[in-house]
Coordinates of C-alpha atoms and ligand atoms in Angstrom, one line a residue:
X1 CA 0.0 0.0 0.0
X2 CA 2.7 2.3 1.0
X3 CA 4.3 2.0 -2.4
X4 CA 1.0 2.7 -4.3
X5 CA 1.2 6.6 -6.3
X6 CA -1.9 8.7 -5.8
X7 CA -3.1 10.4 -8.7
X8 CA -6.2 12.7 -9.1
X9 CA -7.4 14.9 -11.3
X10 CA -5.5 17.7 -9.9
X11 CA -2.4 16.3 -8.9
X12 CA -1.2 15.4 -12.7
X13 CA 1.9 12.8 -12.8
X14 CA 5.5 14.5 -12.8
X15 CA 7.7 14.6 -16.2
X16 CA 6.8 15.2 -19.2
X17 CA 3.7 12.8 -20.4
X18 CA 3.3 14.4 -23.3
X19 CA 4.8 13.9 -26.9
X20 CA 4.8 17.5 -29.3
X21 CA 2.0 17.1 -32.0
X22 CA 4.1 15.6 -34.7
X23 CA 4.4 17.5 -38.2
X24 CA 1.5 15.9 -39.9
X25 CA -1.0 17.2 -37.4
X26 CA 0.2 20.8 -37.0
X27 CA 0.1 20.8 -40.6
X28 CA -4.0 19.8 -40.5
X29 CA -4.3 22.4 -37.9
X30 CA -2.8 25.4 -39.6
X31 CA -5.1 24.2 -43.0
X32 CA -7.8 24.2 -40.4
X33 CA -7.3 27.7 -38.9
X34 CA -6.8 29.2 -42.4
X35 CA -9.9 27.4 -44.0
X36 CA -11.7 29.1 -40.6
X37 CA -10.7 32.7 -41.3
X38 CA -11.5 32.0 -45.5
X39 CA -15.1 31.2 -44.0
X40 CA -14.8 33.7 -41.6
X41 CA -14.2 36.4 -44.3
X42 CA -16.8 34.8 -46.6
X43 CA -19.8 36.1 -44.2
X44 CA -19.2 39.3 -45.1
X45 CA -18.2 39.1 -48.3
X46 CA -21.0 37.1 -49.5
X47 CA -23.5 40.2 -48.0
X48 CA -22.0 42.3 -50.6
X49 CA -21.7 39.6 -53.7
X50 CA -23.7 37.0 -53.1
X51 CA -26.8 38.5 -54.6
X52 CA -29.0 36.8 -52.1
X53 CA -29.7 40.2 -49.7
X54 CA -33.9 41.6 -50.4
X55 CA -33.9 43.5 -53.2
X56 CA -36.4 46.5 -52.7
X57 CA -36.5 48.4 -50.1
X58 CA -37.0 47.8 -46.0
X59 CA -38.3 50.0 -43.2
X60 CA -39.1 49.3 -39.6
X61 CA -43.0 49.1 -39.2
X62 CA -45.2 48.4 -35.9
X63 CA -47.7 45.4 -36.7
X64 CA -50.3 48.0 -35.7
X65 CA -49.6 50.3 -38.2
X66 CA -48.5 48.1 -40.9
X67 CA -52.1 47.1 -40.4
X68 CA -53.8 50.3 -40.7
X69 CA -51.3 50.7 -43.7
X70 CA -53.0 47.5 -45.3
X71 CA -56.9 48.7 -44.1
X72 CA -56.1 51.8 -45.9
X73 CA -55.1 50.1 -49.0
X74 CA -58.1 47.9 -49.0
X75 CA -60.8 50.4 -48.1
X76 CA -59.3 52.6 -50.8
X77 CA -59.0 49.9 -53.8
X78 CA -61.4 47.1 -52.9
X79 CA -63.8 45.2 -55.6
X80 CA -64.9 42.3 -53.6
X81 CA -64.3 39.4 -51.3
X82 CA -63.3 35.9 -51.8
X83 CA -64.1 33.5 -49.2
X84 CA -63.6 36.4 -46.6
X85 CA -60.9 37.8 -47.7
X86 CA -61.2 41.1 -49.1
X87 CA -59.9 41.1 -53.3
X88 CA -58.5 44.5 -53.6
X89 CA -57.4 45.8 -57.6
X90 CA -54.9 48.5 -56.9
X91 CA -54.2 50.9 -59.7
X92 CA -51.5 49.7 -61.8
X93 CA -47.7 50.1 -61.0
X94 CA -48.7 51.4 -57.6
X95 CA -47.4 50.2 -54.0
X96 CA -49.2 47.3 -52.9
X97 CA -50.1 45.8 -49.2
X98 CA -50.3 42.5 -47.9
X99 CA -50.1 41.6 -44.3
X100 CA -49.6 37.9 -43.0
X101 CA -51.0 36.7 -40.1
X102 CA -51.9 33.4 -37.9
X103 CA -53.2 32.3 -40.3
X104 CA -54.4 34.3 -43.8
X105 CA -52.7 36.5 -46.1
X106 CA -55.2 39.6 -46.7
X107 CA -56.1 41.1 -48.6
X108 CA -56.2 38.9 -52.3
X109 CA -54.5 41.1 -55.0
X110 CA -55.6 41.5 -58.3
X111 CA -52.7 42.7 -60.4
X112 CA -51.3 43.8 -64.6
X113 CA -49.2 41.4 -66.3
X114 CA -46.0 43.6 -67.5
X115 CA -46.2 46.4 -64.9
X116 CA -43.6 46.8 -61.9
X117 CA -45.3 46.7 -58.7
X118 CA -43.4 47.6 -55.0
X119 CA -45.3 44.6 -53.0
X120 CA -44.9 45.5 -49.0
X121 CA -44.9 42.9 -47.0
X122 CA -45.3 42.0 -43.5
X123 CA -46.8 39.7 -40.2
X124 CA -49.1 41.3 -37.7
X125 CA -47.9 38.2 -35.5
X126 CA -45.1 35.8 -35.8
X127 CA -43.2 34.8 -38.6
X128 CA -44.4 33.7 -41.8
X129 CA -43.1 32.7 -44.9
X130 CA -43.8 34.0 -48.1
X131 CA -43.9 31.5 -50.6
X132 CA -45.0 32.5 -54.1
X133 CA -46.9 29.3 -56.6
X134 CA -46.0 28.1 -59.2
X135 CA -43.7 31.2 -59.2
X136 CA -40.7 29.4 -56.6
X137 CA -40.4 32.8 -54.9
X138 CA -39.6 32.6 -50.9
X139 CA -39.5 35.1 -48.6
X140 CA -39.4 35.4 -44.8
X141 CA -42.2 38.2 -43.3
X142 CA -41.2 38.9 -40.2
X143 CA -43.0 41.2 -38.0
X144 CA -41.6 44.5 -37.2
X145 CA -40.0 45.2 -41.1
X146 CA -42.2 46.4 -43.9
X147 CA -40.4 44.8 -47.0
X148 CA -41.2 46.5 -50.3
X149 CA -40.0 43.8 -53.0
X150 CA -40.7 45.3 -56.9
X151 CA -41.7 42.5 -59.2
X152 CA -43.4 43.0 -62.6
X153 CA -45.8 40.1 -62.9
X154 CA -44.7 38.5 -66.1
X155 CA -47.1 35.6 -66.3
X156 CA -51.3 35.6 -66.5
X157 CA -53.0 33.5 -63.5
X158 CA -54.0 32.6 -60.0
X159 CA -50.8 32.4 -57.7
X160 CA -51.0 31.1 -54.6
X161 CA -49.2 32.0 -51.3
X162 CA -48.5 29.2 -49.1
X163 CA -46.8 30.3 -45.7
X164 CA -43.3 28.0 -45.7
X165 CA -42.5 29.2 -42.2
X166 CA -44.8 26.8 -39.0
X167 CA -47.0 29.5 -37.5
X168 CA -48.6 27.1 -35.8
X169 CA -51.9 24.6 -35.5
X170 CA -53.7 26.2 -38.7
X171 CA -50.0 27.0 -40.6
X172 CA -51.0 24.4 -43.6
X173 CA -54.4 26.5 -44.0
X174 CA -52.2 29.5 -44.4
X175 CA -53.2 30.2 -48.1
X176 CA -53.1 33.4 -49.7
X177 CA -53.7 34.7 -53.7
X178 CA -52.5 36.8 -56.0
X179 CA -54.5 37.0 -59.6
X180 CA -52.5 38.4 -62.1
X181 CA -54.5 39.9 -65.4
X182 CA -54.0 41.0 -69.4
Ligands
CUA1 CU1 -47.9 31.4 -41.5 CU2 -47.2 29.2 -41.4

């Protein structure tokens, strides 16, 4: 017993127990740290070439008035309802509304093939997705930011907007429209 060494976690063995990393490894780790810092820089450098920031522009907006924004807009261009939702044909090339919420996308626009629209966007709630059909167009509506996206309608149809972001129970019921005209 007498001869037994303690060791503990805090009491670490004398000499040196250690070998040096050998050549091989400090070369992985220097490749390592340098790929790091290349992704490091990336993050910004892809904000200013990597195409992918909102086009259009963005303002900071209250849900509540965001939402007297959209009432505005409705009460001032409104031709009729569809299945509650209020179908609103806004003179061409204008700014347009449309405010997501738990769990509709009011009001339904009625829009000119060929003519540039700004299209504001935002939630009254949480966040929703904006997700344009058959178009493929995605875009997160987050509350708090009024996103004015220009897009020129170039095809005829009904589009429909499905929210791609879960809002919760009725999120797969979140369907909105936008009928686009000659
Ligand atoms: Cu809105 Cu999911």
């Amino acid at each position: 017993m007498e001869n037994m060494e303690m060791h503990s976690g805090i009491t670490p063995p004398k000499g040196i127990w250690w070998k040096p990393a050998p050549a091989q490894e400090r070369r992985w780790v220097i490749i390592s740290f340098i790929w790091c810092l290349i992704l490091f820089a990336m993050m910004p450098l892809w904000h200013f070439k990597g195409g992918q920031n909102p086009a259009g522009v963005r303002t900071k907006v209250t849900p509540a008035d965001f939402e007297a924004r959209v009432d505005k807009f409705i009460k001032d261009y409104q031709i009729g309802e569809d299945q509650g939702i209020p179908v609103v044909q806004p003179p061409a090339g204008s700014d347009v509304y449309i405010a997501g919420r738990m769990w509709e996308w009011s009001p339904v626009l009625k829009l000119k093939k060929g003519v540039e629209y700004t299209i504001h966007l935002s939630s009254l709630d949480v966040n929703h997705g904006f997700s344009l059909y058959p178009a493929r167009l995605n875009f997160q509506v987050v509350p708090g930011y009024d996103y004015g996206l220009k897009m020129v309608p170039d095809q005829m149809g009904i589009f429909n907007i499905i929210c791609n972001e879960f809002c919760g129970i009725n999120h797969h019921n979140m369907v909105g429209k936008i009928i686009v005209e000659e």
